[in-house]
XYZ file of C-alpha atoms in Angstrom:
547
model
C 0.754 -17.648 -2.116
C 4.096 -16.060 -2.896
C 4.209 -14.202 -6.206
C 7.172 -13.843 -8.574
C 7.727 -10.686 -10.600
C 10.234 -9.253 -13.056
C 11.193 -5.894 -11.593
C 12.645 -2.955 -13.476
C 16.406 -2.409 -13.587
C 17.191 0.831 -11.790
C 20.884 1.332 -12.428
C 21.926 4.731 -11.155
C 23.592 5.688 -14.429
C 20.559 4.783 -16.603
C 17.379 6.861 -16.210
C 14.200 4.843 -15.767
C 12.551 6.743 -18.622
C 15.057 5.276 -21.082
C 14.411 1.722 -19.951
C 10.617 1.742 -19.841
C 7.787 2.324 -22.301
C 4.002 2.138 -21.980
C 3.063 5.658 -20.931
C 4.985 8.850 -21.686
C 7.285 10.224 -19.004
C 6.717 13.782 -17.791
C 3.240 13.597 -19.292
C 1.002 16.515 -18.324
C -2.192 15.370 -20.009
C -5.572 14.782 -18.392
C -7.892 11.946 -19.437
C -11.691 11.701 -19.544
C -13.701 8.518 -19.243
C -16.255 9.392 -21.892
C -19.019 7.024 -20.804
C -20.702 5.188 -17.940
C -22.978 2.151 -17.864
C -25.863 2.437 -20.343
C -24.849 5.943 -21.454
C -25.457 5.335 -25.172
C -27.924 8.217 -25.557
C -25.629 10.671 -23.809
C -22.189 9.563 -25.004
C -22.644 7.888 -28.382
C -20.181 8.717 -31.147
C -22.349 11.491 -32.610
C -22.885 13.164 -29.227
C -19.197 13.027 -28.368
C -18.299 14.463 -31.770
C -20.609 17.435 -31.125
C -18.644 18.239 -27.966
C -15.158 17.967 -29.482
C -14.425 21.700 -29.419
C -15.246 21.950 -25.711
C -13.770 18.691 -24.445
C -10.515 19.104 -26.370
C -9.821 22.317 -24.455
C -9.343 20.300 -21.279
C -8.771 16.637 -22.120
C -5.814 15.169 -23.965
C -7.212 11.640 -23.994
C -10.774 10.284 -23.996
C -11.446 6.655 -23.132
C -14.476 5.161 -24.903
C -16.128 1.698 -24.727
C -15.169 -1.216 -26.920
C -16.442 -0.278 -30.371
C -16.338 -3.740 -31.993
C -19.629 -5.325 -33.027
C -21.047 -7.711 -30.373
C -23.063 -10.715 -31.516
C -26.171 -9.317 -29.802
C -25.958 -6.152 -31.924
C -25.170 -8.181 -35.046
C -28.469 -10.026 -34.620
C -30.501 -7.085 -33.258
C -29.537 -3.436 -33.782
C -31.613 -2.396 -30.753
C -29.127 -4.202 -28.483
C -27.735 -2.055 -25.675
C -24.525 -4.045 -25.183
C -21.682 -1.972 -23.735
C -19.121 -3.982 -25.711
C -17.746 -6.233 -22.990
C -19.113 -9.279 -24.844
C -16.910 -8.858 -27.941
C -17.494 -10.940 -31.051
C -16.145 -9.035 -34.089
C -12.775 -7.303 -33.882
C -12.594 -5.807 -37.373
C -16.190 -4.546 -37.711
C -17.179 -1.588 -35.545
C -20.921 -1.032 -35.570
C -22.348 -1.020 -32.053
C -24.973 0.492 -29.761
C -22.803 3.646 -29.629
C -22.950 4.203 -33.391
C -21.809 3.060 -36.780
C -18.207 2.566 -37.828
C -18.504 5.688 -39.993
C -19.587 7.711 -36.967
C -16.747 6.209 -34.959
C -14.163 7.136 -37.606
C -15.564 10.678 -37.763
C -15.361 11.035 -33.979
C -11.763 9.784 -33.779
C -10.658 12.030 -36.681
C -12.437 15.080 -35.252
C -10.752 14.756 -31.874
C -7.390 14.013 -33.448
C -7.652 17.256 -35.424
C -8.280 19.009 -32.097
C -5.213 17.409 -30.471
C -7.079 14.829 -28.382
C -6.508 11.084 -28.650
C -9.228 8.467 -28.284
C -8.437 5.400 -26.152
C -10.154 2.132 -27.102
C -11.444 -0.232 -24.405
C -9.694 -3.403 -25.584
C -11.396 -6.610 -24.413
C -9.064 -9.515 -25.253
C -9.417 -11.615 -22.113
C -12.556 -13.256 -23.462
C -14.696 -13.513 -26.577
C -18.307 -14.284 -27.466
C -19.508 -16.575 -30.232
C -21.703 -15.423 -33.089
C -24.548 -17.919 -32.644
C -23.328 -20.238 -29.882
C -20.744 -20.135 -27.124
C -17.679 -20.786 -29.241
C -18.179 -20.070 -32.954
C -15.990 -16.996 -33.352
C -16.375 -15.475 -36.824
C -13.616 -15.473 -39.412
C -12.871 -11.882 -40.441
C -11.226 -10.435 -43.531
C -11.120 -6.666 -44.020
C -9.087 -4.381 -46.272
C -8.271 -1.100 -44.572
C -9.311 1.993 -46.500
C -6.579 4.051 -44.810
C -3.727 1.554 -44.670
C -4.584 -0.554 -47.708
C -3.611 -3.603 -45.645
C -5.596 -6.822 -45.539
C -6.529 -7.749 -41.966
C -7.451 -11.427 -41.523
C -8.205 -13.637 -38.542
C -9.703 -17.083 -38.012
C -10.359 -19.171 -34.913
C -10.721 -22.732 -33.662
C -11.589 -24.500 -30.409
C -7.835 -24.744 -29.770
C -7.860 -20.981 -29.032
C -10.093 -21.388 -25.960
C -8.664 -22.358 -22.566
C -9.273 -26.024 -21.823
C -10.450 -25.191 -18.288
C -13.087 -22.741 -19.548
C -16.568 -23.623 -18.273
C -17.691 -24.429 -21.827
C -15.634 -27.635 -21.580
C -18.281 -28.992 -19.194
C -21.207 -28.448 -21.585
C -22.784 -31.614 -22.969
C -24.772 -32.178 -26.148
C -28.043 -34.126 -26.345
C -26.110 -37.395 -26.450
C -24.088 -36.589 -23.366
C -20.878 -35.901 -25.279
C -18.671 -32.871 -24.769
C -20.369 -30.106 -26.747
C -17.301 -27.878 -27.091
C -14.068 -29.949 -27.144
C -11.731 -27.042 -26.454
C -8.031 -27.896 -26.439
C -6.205 -24.711 -25.469
C -3.821 -24.472 -22.518
C -4.963 -23.726 -18.974
C -5.922 -20.128 -18.321
C -2.919 -17.949 -17.397
C -5.041 -15.730 -15.135
C -8.406 -15.479 -13.414
C -11.381 -17.216 -15.018
C -14.213 -15.117 -16.478
C -17.376 -17.186 -16.699
C -19.433 -14.773 -18.812
C -17.738 -15.626 -22.112
C -14.948 -17.822 -23.450
C -11.498 -17.268 -21.996
C -8.906 -16.953 -24.750
C -5.713 -18.990 -24.534
C -2.995 -16.345 -24.666
C -0.297 -18.986 -25.049
C -1.769 -19.811 -28.482
C 0.239 -18.506 -31.431
C -3.017 -17.997 -33.340
C -4.582 -15.968 -30.515
C -1.439 -13.841 -30.322
C -1.490 -13.318 -34.092
C -5.166 -12.294 -34.053
C -4.596 -9.835 -31.214
C -1.657 -8.307 -33.088
C -3.898 -7.904 -36.162
C -6.646 -6.361 -34.018
C -4.372 -3.834 -32.302
C -2.768 -2.865 -35.608
C -6.260 -2.257 -37.016
C -7.267 -0.105 -34.036
C -4.160 2.088 -34.156
C -3.373 2.381 -37.836
C -6.702 1.898 -39.581
C -9.248 3.414 -37.170
C -6.816 5.926 -35.661
C -7.110 5.188 -31.951
C -4.357 6.723 -29.813
C -3.960 3.783 -27.458
C -5.550 1.074 -25.381
C -7.348 0.548 -22.106
C -6.986 -3.192 -21.538
C -10.045 -4.665 -19.832
C -9.755 -7.301 -17.088
C -6.022 -7.870 -17.306
C -6.200 -10.161 -14.253
C -7.529 -12.757 -16.699
C -4.156 -13.445 -18.349
C -0.470 -13.095 -17.624
C 1.083 -9.635 -17.526
C 3.831 -10.809 -19.877
C 1.318 -10.929 -22.731
C 0.655 -7.203 -22.419
C 4.358 -6.679 -23.061
C 4.198 -8.987 -26.083
C 1.188 -7.173 -27.586
C 2.510 -3.684 -26.858
C 5.949 -4.515 -28.220
C 4.264 -5.534 -31.473
C 1.783 -2.641 -31.761
C 3.814 0.166 -30.094
C 0.959 2.237 -28.633
C 1.951 5.505 -27.004
C -0.721 4.962 -24.371
C -1.557 1.674 -22.674
C -3.370 1.299 -19.360
C -4.601 -1.884 -17.694
C -7.602 -2.520 -15.482
C -6.042 -4.543 -12.686
C -8.692 -4.221 -9.986
C -6.746 -5.046 -6.839
C -4.778 -3.479 -4.003
C -1.896 -1.064 -4.484
C 0.923 -3.578 -4.170
C -0.653 -6.058 -6.573
C -1.275 -3.315 -9.129
C 2.382 -2.303 -8.796
C 3.447 -5.923 -9.274
C 1.338 -6.117 -12.449
C 2.993 -2.981 -13.884
C 6.385 -4.532 -13.199
C 5.116 -7.794 -14.683
C 4.515 -5.985 -17.983
C 8.113 -4.759 -17.722
C 6.758 -1.215 -17.657
C 5.122 -1.501 -21.075
C 1.786 -0.375 -19.609
C 0.330 1.950 -17.049
C -2.445 0.815 -14.698
C -5.445 2.428 -13.078
C -4.562 3.319 -9.492
C -7.186 1.217 -7.691
C -5.207 1.481 -4.462
C -5.664 5.241 -4.484
C -9.358 4.871 -5.372
C -9.932 2.537 -2.424
C -8.041 4.840 -0.072
C -10.018 7.889 -1.240
C -13.289 6.024 -0.790
C -12.360 5.637 2.865
C -10.953 9.121 3.406
C -13.444 11.222 1.441
C -16.591 9.226 2.166
C -15.907 9.401 5.893
C -14.266 12.831 6.129
C -10.970 11.411 7.412
C -8.431 14.137 6.686
C -5.180 12.308 7.279
C -4.497 11.032 3.782
C -1.395 8.927 4.346
C -2.093 6.426 1.544
C -1.905 8.072 -1.886
C -1.620 4.892 -3.910
C 1.012 4.309 -6.559
C 0.710 7.950 -7.635
C 2.843 8.894 -4.618
C 5.605 6.396 -5.423
C 8.286 8.178 -7.504
C 9.184 4.885 -9.203
C 5.560 4.230 -10.257
C 3.764 7.563 -10.624
C 4.509 7.673 -14.353
C 2.403 4.530 -14.728
C -0.412 5.495 -12.332
C -3.681 6.583 -13.951
C -5.633 8.084 -11.071
C -9.419 8.239 -10.857
C -12.184 8.935 -8.361
C -14.683 6.505 -9.903
C -15.291 4.600 -13.113
C -18.248 2.841 -14.733
C -17.789 -0.251 -12.532
C -16.993 1.303 -9.145
C -19.813 3.820 -9.639
C -22.484 1.112 -9.886
C -22.357 -0.087 -6.273
C -22.697 1.921 -3.073
C -19.870 0.006 -1.395
C -17.359 0.677 -4.198
C -18.041 4.318 -5.119
C -16.868 7.630 -3.718
C -20.217 8.989 -2.594
C -19.188 11.986 -0.493
C -16.908 14.991 -1.074
C -16.771 14.134 -4.779
C -15.434 17.479 -5.980
C -12.866 17.444 -3.168
C -11.700 14.006 -4.302
C -11.363 15.205 -7.893
C -9.375 18.222 -6.715
C -7.058 15.832 -4.910
C -6.228 13.706 -7.974
C -5.864 16.848 -10.116
C -2.998 17.891 -7.828
C -1.206 14.551 -7.571
C 1.450 13.025 -9.828
C 0.143 10.392 -12.222
C -2.336 10.936 -15.059
C -5.791 11.902 -13.727
C -8.855 10.384 -15.410
C -12.089 12.309 -14.804
C -15.341 10.318 -14.811
C -18.051 11.531 -17.210
C -20.841 11.976 -14.574
C -18.444 14.039 -12.441
C -17.476 16.185 -15.430
C -21.072 16.962 -16.363
C -22.014 17.951 -12.786
C -18.837 19.813 -11.764
C -17.625 21.024 -15.166
C -17.035 24.660 -14.209
C -14.740 23.960 -11.252
C -13.009 20.954 -12.805
C -12.139 23.027 -15.871
C -10.500 25.661 -13.648
C -8.394 23.059 -11.859
C -7.390 21.244 -15.061
C -6.205 24.547 -16.536
C -4.253 25.375 -13.378
C -2.637 21.925 -13.305
C -1.440 22.396 -16.872
C -0.349 25.988 -16.257
C 1.755 24.837 -13.303
C 3.277 22.027 -15.353
C 2.218 19.159 -13.099
C 3.062 15.855 -14.795
C 2.869 12.168 -14.053
C 6.409 12.325 -12.643
C 6.042 15.471 -10.546
C 7.166 15.411 -6.937
C 5.059 15.729 -3.794
C 6.973 18.229 -1.663
C 4.571 18.555 1.253
C 1.928 16.178 2.594
C 0.642 16.580 6.097
C -2.422 17.033 8.276
C -3.019 20.604 9.431
C -5.810 21.049 11.944
C -8.941 19.382 10.617
C -7.618 19.104 7.094
C -4.779 17.862 4.938
C -2.425 19.841 2.720
C -0.658 18.414 -0.316
C 1.801 20.451 -2.378
C 3.108 19.166 -5.698
C 6.014 20.739 -7.551
C 5.304 21.542 -11.180
C 7.721 22.443 -13.938
C 6.578 26.089 -13.841
C 4.629 26.561 -10.607
C 3.376 24.507 -7.697
C -0.118 23.278 -6.899
C -1.451 23.179 -3.342
C -4.662 21.333 -2.523
C -6.488 21.381 0.802
C -8.634 18.391 1.681
C -10.993 19.042 4.579
C -10.731 22.242 6.619
C -7.038 22.825 7.248
C -5.998 25.314 9.913
C -2.863 27.256 10.765
C -1.648 27.525 7.165
C -2.046 31.255 6.451
C 1.682 31.714 6.106
C 1.851 28.765 3.721
C -0.853 30.292 1.481
C 0.600 33.780 1.147
C 2.406 32.923 -2.094
C -0.575 31.112 -3.666
C -3.707 32.132 -5.552
C -6.956 30.243 -5.028
C -8.302 28.686 -8.230
C -11.322 26.812 -6.891
C -12.855 26.095 -3.493
C -15.934 24.474 -2.032
C -17.048 21.939 0.541
C -13.962 20.394 2.106
C -11.495 21.451 -0.566
C -9.508 24.364 -1.966
C -7.157 24.323 -4.952
C -4.274 26.816 -5.267
C -1.507 27.658 -7.724
C 1.681 29.398 -6.619
C 2.279 32.958 -7.821
C 5.688 31.763 -8.997
C 7.635 28.578 -8.558
C 9.199 28.581 -5.085
C 12.774 27.429 -4.671
C 12.333 24.015 -3.067
C 15.224 21.729 -2.293
C 15.038 18.039 -3.103
C 14.463 17.006 0.499
C 12.962 13.600 -0.043
C 13.987 11.082 2.605
C 13.450 7.415 1.914
C 13.490 5.049 4.882
C 14.403 1.426 4.069
C 13.823 -1.379 6.535
C 15.118 -4.928 6.102
C 12.506 -7.233 7.567
C 10.671 -10.383 6.489
C 7.540 -9.044 8.217
C 5.914 -5.743 7.276
C 7.042 -3.138 9.851
C 5.093 -0.055 10.828
C 6.437 3.459 10.725
C 5.491 6.520 12.759
C 6.972 9.734 11.288
C 6.784 13.361 12.378
C 8.567 16.658 11.820
C 10.329 18.720 14.465
C 7.217 20.868 14.962
C 5.117 17.776 15.652
C 3.464 17.571 12.215
C 2.609 13.933 11.528
C 3.590 12.729 8.055
C 1.930 9.308 7.885
C -0.939 9.090 10.331
C -1.437 8.949 14.075
C 0.620 6.879 16.498
C -2.398 4.687 17.271
C -2.831 3.670 13.640
C -1.181 0.734 11.931
C 1.031 2.621 9.452
C 2.434 -0.280 7.460
C 5.247 0.595 5.077
C 3.788 0.410 1.544
C 6.638 -0.611 -0.772
C 8.097 -4.124 -0.582
C 10.662 -5.952 -2.706
C 13.729 -8.163 -2.592
C 17.274 -6.895 -3.077
C 19.211 -10.073 -3.694
C 18.002 -12.455 -1.004
C 16.995 -9.721 1.434
C 13.456 -8.393 1.778
C 13.168 -4.610 2.130
C 10.302 -2.237 2.882
C 10.452 1.452 2.023
C 8.553 4.719 2.247
C 9.488 8.218 1.056
C 8.691 11.490 2.853
C 9.223 15.162 2.027
C 9.549 17.077 5.310
C 9.685 20.847 4.989
C 12.822 21.037 7.134
C 14.692 18.302 5.281
C 14.826 16.341 8.537
C 12.369 14.073 10.293
C 11.806 11.935 13.368
C 10.631 8.367 13.044
C 9.954 5.223 14.996
C 9.936 1.774 13.464
C 7.608 -0.428 15.448
C 5.907 -3.778 15.517
C 2.415 -3.238 14.135
C 0.783 -5.358 16.832
C 2.333 -3.688 19.854
C 2.749 0.069 20.093
C 5.302 -0.128 22.892
C 7.860 -2.625 21.612
C 10.395 -2.877 18.815
C 10.879 0.856 18.439
C 13.743 3.288 18.058
C 14.013 7.021 17.426
C 16.592 8.709 15.184
C 16.643 12.431 14.377
C 18.371 14.572 11.774
C 18.496 12.177 8.839
C 19.007 14.111 5.602
C 19.691 11.552 2.855
C 18.387 8.240 1.533
C 19.572 5.606 3.983
C 19.059 1.885 4.486
C 18.053 0.966 8.029
C 18.479 -2.636 9.061
C 15.921 -3.713 11.631
C 16.382 -7.063 13.359
C 12.742 -7.928 13.861
C 11.819 -8.619 17.488
C 15.132 -7.668 19.113
C 14.256 -4.463 20.896
C 17.674 -3.940 22.499
C 19.493 -3.886 19.146
C 17.253 -1.490 17.264
C 18.823 1.855 18.066
C 22.391 0.704 17.525
C 21.438 -1.213 14.405
C 19.810 1.834 12.857
C 22.537 4.228 13.991
C 25.278 2.139 12.407
C 23.404 1.388 9.187
C 25.336 1.350 5.957
C 24.511 4.396 3.818
C 23.453 3.507 0.267
C 21.586 5.130 -2.583
C 18.563 3.492 -4.187
C 19.642 -0.055 -5.025
C 19.464 -1.803 -8.342
C 16.294 -3.875 -8.584
C 16.892 -7.414 -9.766
C 14.623 -10.250 -10.772
C 13.148 -11.350 -7.501
C 10.252 -12.323 -5.377
C 7.939 -9.688 -3.973
C 7.605 -9.907 -0.216
C 4.065 -11.195 0.334
């Protein structure tokens, strides 16, 4: 199915940071996921409050579970619900603690300069005593003095929710829901809210206002955003104006990028593409890390929240990073984007993670920093990221032949299959990024290497598909950016299914250039690329993503 998106406008004269909101630009903070499944004893509000002095030294944001009162806890205070079955939005007693303990925790961290991120579950809702009876709520805020009110009806539930098929004892429809069709994926655990409903939108606006201005949360982690249209995130964030918003769009890199654009850059997203790539590389000891997710895309890194694992991926052997865990954390602590450290990793590797977090901040690495070197060296991979003050170099695997490269760096932390360095001073590095653009309706492959033979995006035998796809007008383009040390590179564009056809070789390119590739016409490739029109990064327009 072809998907339509609203892309950002990238006019050359208008910086992207002015046009977009949703996560701060040039943000150097590090985030902690302050829980995992069934971690109530270890990470309840009281326990987190006790650790505020320590955690605030390293973490600028802490993401906690949904704190609203579930119906199971309302009926039985021994419930161990994690909060993903929300019932009350304006009452916050849960298995993690009372509302008073929650308020104390948020205020304590705020006084220490650390913001608390609420896990906002608005895709679905649970009834109080049956599937659909959502409680009416009316609360006066002690801090704001505002009256927060919300009520519900069966018109607020999607008409294609599974509850519509439930029958009563007489065979009649038990829950005659009348909302619109779901605008996203169905979630069959609880009732899917109709986000086209004016009442649902009003209640969500009330809820988010309460979280930010009454309880004091710093921002939102939106749960299961695949369950409703990305345009509603923009609507809710425009109304509430959080400084921090990040969505859980569990999908591949390109679909996550499309979701960010679908919110019109009013939210960041967890970089699941990077997580999936790291699971392959680090679990299997493959030290040719060509795919770095959206964190490596200069147009998206601001909105990429990187992570090694989270509470969901960690639960299953086939979705978790189970090998070279500290090496994987070192990798994300070097990359652009905003790294989010997982609580179980923090508690096991605290000493070394603290060193690397401090070095990242000392170097001035931010979510918009630039990768200036990324290449395999021997049996390892070296990534260098340019900070505002110094540079960070991370080795993944056992890199060889890099002694000369390391002479201006100090080692901060090292261990099995990783080493983390900070430069003694910031080297003078030219902006030598080269972006290759290929016009093709099919996804072409790219083989790239430097003059000394260093491969920049994998081996010749691999299928190195170009990662970024979009329309410019009616023409479909694919792109990939590289940072060769010499400022020049060699590349071959080839058909992914045949290594020996549809290929050309151009050397000495030193600026961003569009290359037009007439797919399948081998004889025309070299001349077509040689005579390509030189352009800078084009203006994105509303268009259809190539898929």
